Amino acid sequence: MSSAPQPTTRQVRNVTTFEVYVPAGWKQSIFLTSDVHFDSVHCRRELLKEHLTKARDAGAWIFDNGDMFDAMQGRYDPRRSYDDIRPEYARQDYYDAIVSDAAKFLQPFADNLRYMGKGNHELSVLKNAGTDMTDRVAARLTRKEDQSHIIIGGYSGYIRIVVKQGAKRRGVLVIHHRHGLGAGAPVTRGTIETNRQQVWAEDTDVIWNGHNHQAYLLPIAVDRMSVGGRIEPAIVWHVRTPGYEDSWHDDVSSWIAQKGVGPKPQGGIWIDMWLQNHELRWNVRPEIRA
């Protein structure tokens, strides 16, 4: 484990809190991913490995927002296609093989992997095959001496990062994550959702979506009133992580090619946190490739 301050965690319903006591000069990054689709023939595993390695080497926490698995080739899935299954998964214990392989791939990054949400693909497997692939891979990666190491979330939820020095709270970063809604959104890239989400998640600092394999970083300026009646301007960052599946370039006859939705970006998004004048500050930046 890293010598950097490690957070304690607690989870109440759909709110997960990471509380960390930090020294002066503390800095911490979070790498946000979603839509990895690890077992898909179209997953760009080398790019994923490159980005996860960069996160590990930076001591970053890794949060995932669902669809770590593709898992569409099971017996009970109407979307299954023999053309889209990797040869090593063409076996009777299909789901077991995927979980085992994903755990081996993620093992070098297990200490950094802190939070795993669930996407529509994992929920579809849970519904049709009665197995929770997110829970299973997390169980393989969790250290025996720390059963709370990887927190399992749902399709949506809130993540609070509470930063303290001694008895003093230096700030709280609130992230609302939702795997996502709708289809490919070729015109808006899904940004129209920012107006809806801003209404009911107004007290958050980052609103994070995935699902449609698009990407954006969109800051919305807001006014917030302090307890003392002072107006405090703030920025709510709306971000969308695109994932690591590229079926547009891999197969000219794929479902994506037939729909004509076009190529999608690949990668994730960083949140950088630090202390400035004894207050928590943060910013977001992309890690996106074509």
CSV table of C-alpha atoms in Angstrom, one decimal:
chain,number,residue,atom,x,y,z
A,1,MET,CA,0.0,0.0,0.0
A,2,SER,CA,1.0,3.6,-0.6
A,3,SER,CA,2.4,5.6,2.3
A,4,ALA,CA,0.0,8.5,1.4
A,5,PRO,CA,-2.9,9.0,3.8
A,6,GLN,CA,-5.5,6.3,3.4
A,7,PRO,CA,-9.2,7.1,3.8
A,8,THR,CA,-11.7,5.4,6.0
A,9,THR,CA,-15.0,4.6,4.4
A,10,ARG,CA,-18.6,4.2,5.4
A,11,GLN,CA,-21.7,3.6,3.3
A,12,VAL,CA,-25.3,4.4,4.1
A,13,ARG,CA,-27.8,3.4,1.4
A,14,ASN,CA,-26.6,5.2,-1.7
A,15,VAL,CA,-24.1,7.6,0.0
A,16,THR,CA,-20.5,6.5,0.3
A,17,THR,CA,-18.1,8.7,2.4
A,18,PHE,CA,-14.4,8.6,2.2
A,19,GLU,CA,-12.8,10.4,5.1
A,20,VAL,CA,-9.1,11.2,5.0
A,21,TYR,CA,-6.8,13.0,7.5
A,22,VAL,CA,-4.1,14.8,5.6
A,23,PRO,CA,-0.8,16.6,6.2
A,24,ALA,CA,0.2,20.0,4.9
A,25,GLY,CA,0.9,20.0,1.2
A,26,TRP,CA,-1.4,17.0,0.6
A,27,LYS,CA,-2.5,16.3,-2.9
A,28,GLN,CA,-4.7,13.4,-4.2
A,29,SER,CA,-6.1,12.5,-7.6
A,30,ILE,CA,-9.0,10.3,-8.6
A,31,PHE,CA,-9.2,8.6,-11.9
A,32,LEU,CA,-12.8,8.1,-13.1
A,33,THR,CA,-13.6,5.3,-15.5
A,34,SER,CA,-16.8,3.6,-16.9
A,35,ASP,CA,-17.9,1.4,-19.8
A,36,VAL,CA,-14.7,-0.6,-19.9
A,37,HIS,CA,-16.6,-3.6,-21.4
A,38,PHE,CA,-13.5,-5.7,-20.4
A,39,ASP,CA,-14.6,-9.0,-22.0
A,40,SER,CA,-15.8,-7.4,-25.3
A,41,VAL,CA,-13.8,-8.2,-28.5
A,42,HIS,CA,-13.8,-4.4,-29.0
A,43,CYS,CA,-12.2,-3.5,-25.6
A,44,ARG,CA,-9.0,-1.5,-26.0
A,45,ARG,CA,-7.2,-3.3,-23.2
A,46,GLU,CA,-3.8,-1.9,-23.9
A,47,LEU,CA,-5.1,1.7,-23.6
A,48,LEU,CA,-7.0,0.8,-20.4
A,49,LYS,CA,-3.8,-0.8,-19.0
A,50,GLU,CA,-1.8,2.4,-19.9
A,51,HIS,CA,-4.3,4.7,-18.1
A,52,LEU,CA,-4.7,2.4,-15.0
A,53,THR,CA,-0.9,2.2,-14.8
A,54,LYS,CA,-0.7,6.0,-14.9
A,55,ALA,CA,-3.2,6.2,-12.1
A,56,ARG,CA,-1.4,3.7,-10.0
A,57,ASP,CA,1.9,5.3,-10.4
A,58,ALA,CA,0.4,8.7,-9.4
A,59,GLY,CA,-1.1,7.1,-6.3
A,60,ALA,CA,-4.6,8.0,-7.6
A,61,TRP,CA,-7.8,6.4,-6.3
A,62,ILE,CA,-9.7,4.7,-9.1
A,63,PHE,CA,-13.5,5.0,-9.2
A,64,ASP,CA,-15.6,3.0,-11.8
A,65,ASN,CA,-19.1,4.0,-12.8
A,66,GLY,CA,-20.4,0.6,-14.2
A,67,ASP,CA,-20.3,-1.6,-17.3
A,68,MET,CA,-16.9,-2.9,-16.3
A,69,PHE,CA,-18.2,-6.0,-18.1
A,70,ASP,CA,-19.9,-6.5,-21.5
A,71,ALA,CA,-21.2,-10.0,-20.7
A,72,MET,CA,-23.7,-10.1,-23.5
A,73,GLN,CA,-22.9,-13.6,-24.7
A,74,GLY,CA,-24.6,-15.6,-22.0
A,75,ARG,CA,-27.3,-18.2,-22.7
A,76,TYR,CA,-30.2,-16.0,-21.5
A,77,ASP,CA,-29.1,-12.8,-23.2
A,78,PRO,CA,-31.1,-12.0,-26.4
A,79,ARG,CA,-28.3,-9.8,-27.6
A,80,ARG,CA,-25.7,-12.6,-27.8
A,81,SER,CA,-23.7,-13.1,-30.9
A,82,TYR,CA,-21.1,-15.7,-31.7
A,83,ASP,CA,-19.1,-13.1,-33.6
A,84,ASP,CA,-18.7,-10.9,-30.6
A,85,ILE,CA,-17.4,-13.5,-28.1
A,86,ARG,CA,-13.7,-13.8,-27.4
A,87,PRO,CA,-12.5,-17.4,-28.1
A,88,GLU,CA,-11.3,-17.8,-24.5
A,89,TYR,CA,-14.8,-17.2,-23.2
A,90,ALA,CA,-16.6,-19.7,-25.5
A,91,ARG,CA,-17.1,-22.2,-22.6
A,92,GLN,CA,-19.7,-23.5,-20.3
A,93,ASP,CA,-18.7,-21.4,-17.3
A,94,TYR,CA,-18.8,-18.2,-19.4
A,95,TYR,CA,-19.4,-15.7,-16.5
A,96,ASP,CA,-16.9,-17.4,-14.2
A,97,ALA,CA,-14.2,-17.1,-16.9
A,98,ILE,CA,-14.9,-13.4,-17.4
A,99,VAL,CA,-14.8,-12.7,-13.7
A,100,SER,CA,-11.5,-14.6,-13.3
A,101,ASP,CA,-9.8,-13.0,-16.2
A,102,ALA,CA,-10.9,-9.5,-15.2
A,103,ALA,CA,-9.6,-10.0,-11.7
A,104,LYS,CA,-6.2,-11.1,-13.0
A,105,PHE,CA,-6.1,-8.0,-15.2
A,106,LEU,CA,-7.1,-5.6,-12.4
A,107,GLN,CA,-4.9,-7.2,-9.7
A,108,PRO,CA,-1.9,-4.8,-10.3
A,109,PHE,CA,-4.3,-1.9,-9.7
A,110,ALA,CA,-6.3,-3.4,-6.8
A,111,ASP,CA,-4.9,-1.2,-4.1
A,112,ASN,CA,-6.0,1.9,-6.1
A,113,LEU,CA,-9.4,0.7,-7.0
A,114,ARG,CA,-11.7,2.2,-4.4
A,115,TYR,CA,-15.2,2.3,-5.8
A,116,MET,CA,-17.2,0.2,-8.3
A,117,GLY,CA,-20.7,1.2,-9.5
A,118,LYS,CA,-22.9,-1.0,-11.6
A,119,GLY,CA,-24.1,-0.4,-15.2
A,120,ASN,CA,-26.9,-1.8,-17.3
A,121,HIS,CA,-24.8,-4.7,-18.4
A,122,GLU,CA,-24.1,-5.9,-14.9
A,123,LEU,CA,-27.7,-5.4,-13.9
A,124,SER,CA,-28.9,-7.4,-17.0
A,125,VAL,CA,-26.7,-10.3,-16.0
A,126,LEU,CA,-28.0,-10.1,-12.4
A,127,LYS,CA,-31.6,-10.2,-13.7
A,128,ASN,CA,-31.1,-12.9,-16.3
A,129,ALA,CA,-28.5,-15.2,-14.8
A,130,GLY,CA,-28.7,-14.4,-11.0
A,131,THR,CA,-25.0,-13.5,-10.5
A,132,ASP,CA,-23.5,-10.2,-9.5
A,133,MET,CA,-20.3,-9.8,-11.5
A,134,THR,CA,-19.3,-6.6,-9.8
A,135,ASP,CA,-19.5,-8.1,-6.3
A,136,ARG,CA,-17.6,-11.2,-7.5
A,137,VAL,CA,-14.6,-9.4,-9.1
A,138,ALA,CA,-14.4,-7.0,-6.1
A,139,ALA,CA,-14.3,-10.0,-3.7
A,140,ARG,CA,-11.3,-11.4,-5.7
A,141,LEU,CA,-9.5,-8.1,-5.5
A,142,THR,CA,-10.2,-7.1,-1.9
A,143,ARG,CA,-7.4,-7.6,0.6
A,144,LYS,CA,-8.3,-10.2,3.3
A,145,GLU,CA,-7.2,-7.8,6.1
A,146,ASP,CA,-9.4,-4.9,4.8
A,147,GLN,CA,-12.9,-6.1,3.7
A,148,SER,CA,-14.0,-2.5,3.1
A,149,HIS,CA,-11.2,-1.8,0.6
A,150,ILE,CA,-13.4,-1.7,-2.5
A,151,ILE,CA,-16.8,-0.1,-2.0
A,152,ILE,CA,-19.6,-1.4,-4.2
A,153,GLY,CA,-22.2,1.1,-5.3
A,154,GLY,CA,-25.3,0.9,-7.5
A,155,TYR,CA,-26.4,2.3,-10.8
A,156,SER,CA,-26.4,5.7,-9.2
A,157,GLY,CA,-25.3,7.2,-5.9
A,158,TYR,CA,-23.3,9.9,-4.1
A,159,ILE,CA,-19.6,9.9,-3.1
A,160,ARG,CA,-18.4,12.3,-0.3
A,161,ILE,CA,-14.7,12.9,0.1
A,162,VAL,CA,-14.2,14.6,3.5
A,163,VAL,CA,-10.7,16.1,4.1
A,164,LYS,CA,-9.6,16.8,7.6
A,165,GLN,CA,-6.5,18.1,9.4
A,166,GLY,CA,-6.6,17.1,13.1
A,167,ALA,CA,-10.1,18.1,14.4
A,168,LYS,CA,-10.6,20.6,11.6
A,169,ARG,CA,-12.6,19.9,8.4
A,170,ARG,CA,-10.9,21.4,5.4
A,171,GLY,CA,-13.6,20.7,2.9
A,172,VAL,CA,-15.9,18.2,1.3
A,173,LEU,CA,-16.1,17.2,-2.4
A,174,VAL,CA,-19.4,15.7,-3.3
A,175,ILE,CA,-19.7,13.6,-6.5
A,176,HIS,CA,-23.0,12.3,-7.8
A,177,HIS,CA,-22.6,9.4,-10.2
A,178,ARG,CA,-25.1,7.8,-12.4
A,179,HIS,CA,-24.2,5.3,-15.0
A,180,GLY,CA,-26.4,7.1,-17.5
A,181,LEU,CA,-29.6,7.3,-19.5
A,182,GLY,CA,-30.6,7.1,-23.2
A,183,ALA,CA,-28.8,5.9,-26.3
A,184,GLY,CA,-25.8,7.3,-28.2
A,185,ALA,CA,-26.9,11.0,-28.3
A,186,PRO,CA,-25.1,11.8,-31.5
A,187,VAL,CA,-26.2,15.4,-31.6
A,188,THR,CA,-25.9,16.6,-27.9
A,189,ARG,CA,-23.4,13.9,-26.7
A,190,GLY,CA,-25.8,13.7,-23.7
A,191,THR,CA,-25.2,17.2,-22.4
A,192,ILE,CA,-28.9,18.0,-22.4
A,193,GLU,CA,-29.0,15.8,-19.2
A,194,THR,CA,-26.8,18.4,-17.4
A,195,ASN,CA,-29.8,20.8,-17.2
A,196,ARG,CA,-32.1,18.1,-15.7
A,197,GLN,CA,-29.5,16.8,-13.3
A,198,GLN,CA,-28.5,20.3,-12.1
A,199,VAL,CA,-32.0,20.8,-10.8
A,200,TRP,CA,-32.1,17.8,-8.4
A,201,ALA,CA,-28.4,17.3,-7.6
A,202,GLU,CA,-27.7,21.0,-7.0
A,203,ASP,CA,-25.6,20.6,-3.9
A,204,THR,CA,-23.0,18.4,-5.6
A,205,ASP,CA,-19.6,19.5,-7.0
A,206,VAL,CA,-19.2,16.9,-9.7
A,207,ILE,CA,-22.0,15.1,-11.6
A,208,TRP,CA,-20.6,12.1,-13.4
A,209,ASN,CA,-22.3,10.1,-16.1
A,210,GLY,CA,-21.2,7.3,-18.5
A,211,HIS,CA,-23.2,4.8,-20.6
A,212,ASN,CA,-23.4,6.4,-24.0
A,213,HIS,CA,-19.6,6.3,-24.7
A,214,GLN,CA,-19.4,10.0,-25.3
A,215,ALA,CA,-17.2,12.4,-23.3
A,216,TYR,CA,-17.5,16.0,-22.0
A,217,LEU,CA,-16.4,18.3,-19.2
A,218,LEU,CA,-18.9,21.0,-18.8
A,219,PRO,CA,-18.7,23.6,-15.9
A,220,ILE,CA,-21.9,25.2,-14.7
A,221,ALA,CA,-21.6,28.3,-12.5
A,222,VAL,CA,-24.0,28.5,-9.5
A,223,ASP,CA,-24.6,30.6,-6.5
A,224,ARG,CA,-24.8,29.1,-3.0
A,225,MET,CA,-25.7,30.8,0.1
A,226,SER,CA,-23.6,30.2,3.2
A,227,VAL,CA,-25.1,29.6,6.7
A,228,GLY,CA,-24.2,33.2,7.5
A,229,GLY,CA,-26.2,34.5,4.5
A,230,ARG,CA,-23.2,35.2,2.2
A,231,ILE,CA,-23.4,34.4,-1.5
A,232,GLU,CA,-20.6,32.0,-2.5
A,233,PRO,CA,-20.1,31.4,-6.3
A,234,ALA,CA,-19.2,27.9,-7.2
A,235,ILE,CA,-18.7,25.6,-10.2
A,236,VAL,CA,-20.5,22.3,-10.7
A,237,TRP,CA,-18.6,20.1,-13.1
A,238,HIS,CA,-20.7,17.9,-15.3
A,239,VAL,CA,-18.5,15.1,-16.7
A,240,ARG,CA,-19.0,12.0,-18.8
A,241,THR,CA,-16.5,9.2,-19.2
A,242,PRO,CA,-16.5,7.4,-22.6
A,243,GLY,CA,-15.0,4.1,-21.7
A,244,TYR,CA,-12.7,1.8,-23.7
A,245,GLU,CA,-14.9,0.0,-26.3
A,246,ASP,CA,-14.2,0.7,-29.9
A,247,SER,CA,-16.6,-1.3,-32.1
A,248,TRP,CA,-16.7,1.3,-34.8
A,249,HIS,CA,-13.2,0.7,-36.2
A,250,ASP,CA,-13.0,-3.0,-35.4
A,251,ASP,CA,-15.8,-4.3,-37.5
A,252,VAL,CA,-17.4,-2.6,-40.5
A,253,SER,CA,-20.5,-4.9,-40.1
A,254,SER,CA,-21.0,-4.4,-36.4
A,255,TRP,CA,-24.2,-3.1,-34.8
A,256,ILE,CA,-22.5,0.3,-34.3
A,257,ALA,CA,-21.5,0.4,-38.0
A,258,GLN,CA,-25.1,-0.5,-39.0
A,259,LYS,CA,-26.5,2.3,-36.8
A,260,GLY,CA,-24.0,4.8,-38.3
A,261,VAL,CA,-23.4,6.5,-34.9
A,262,GLY,CA,-19.7,7.2,-35.7
A,263,PRO,CA,-16.5,6.8,-33.7
A,264,LYS,CA,-16.4,7.5,-30.0
A,265,PRO,CA,-13.6,8.8,-27.8
A,266,GLN,CA,-11.8,6.5,-25.4
A,267,GLY,CA,-10.5,7.1,-21.9
A,268,GLY,CA,-11.4,8.6,-18.5
A,269,ILE,CA,-11.3,11.8,-16.5
A,270,TRP,CA,-9.2,13.0,-13.6
A,271,ILE,CA,-10.2,14.9,-10.5
A,272,ASP,CA,-7.2,16.6,-8.8
A,273,MET,CA,-7.6,17.6,-5.2
A,274,TRP,CA,-5.2,19.7,-3.0
A,275,LEU,CA,-5.1,22.1,-0.1
A,276,GLN,CA,-4.8,25.8,-0.7
A,277,ASN,CA,-4.8,28.2,2.3
A,278,HIS,CA,-6.1,25.4,4.4
A,279,GLU,CA,-9.1,24.8,2.2
A,280,LEU,CA,-9.9,21.9,-0.1
A,281,ARG,CA,-9.6,22.8,-3.8
A,282,TRP,CA,-10.2,20.6,-6.9
A,283,ASN,CA,-10.2,20.6,-10.7
A,284,VAL,CA,-11.0,18.1,-13.5
A,285,ARG,CA,-9.1,17.2,-16.6
A,286,PRO,CA,-9.5,14.7,-19.4
A,287,GLU,CA,-7.5,11.6,-20.3
A,288,ILE,CA,-9.0,11.0,-23.7
A,289,ARG,CA,-7.7,9.3,-26.9
A,290,ALA,CA,-9.1,8.8,-30.3
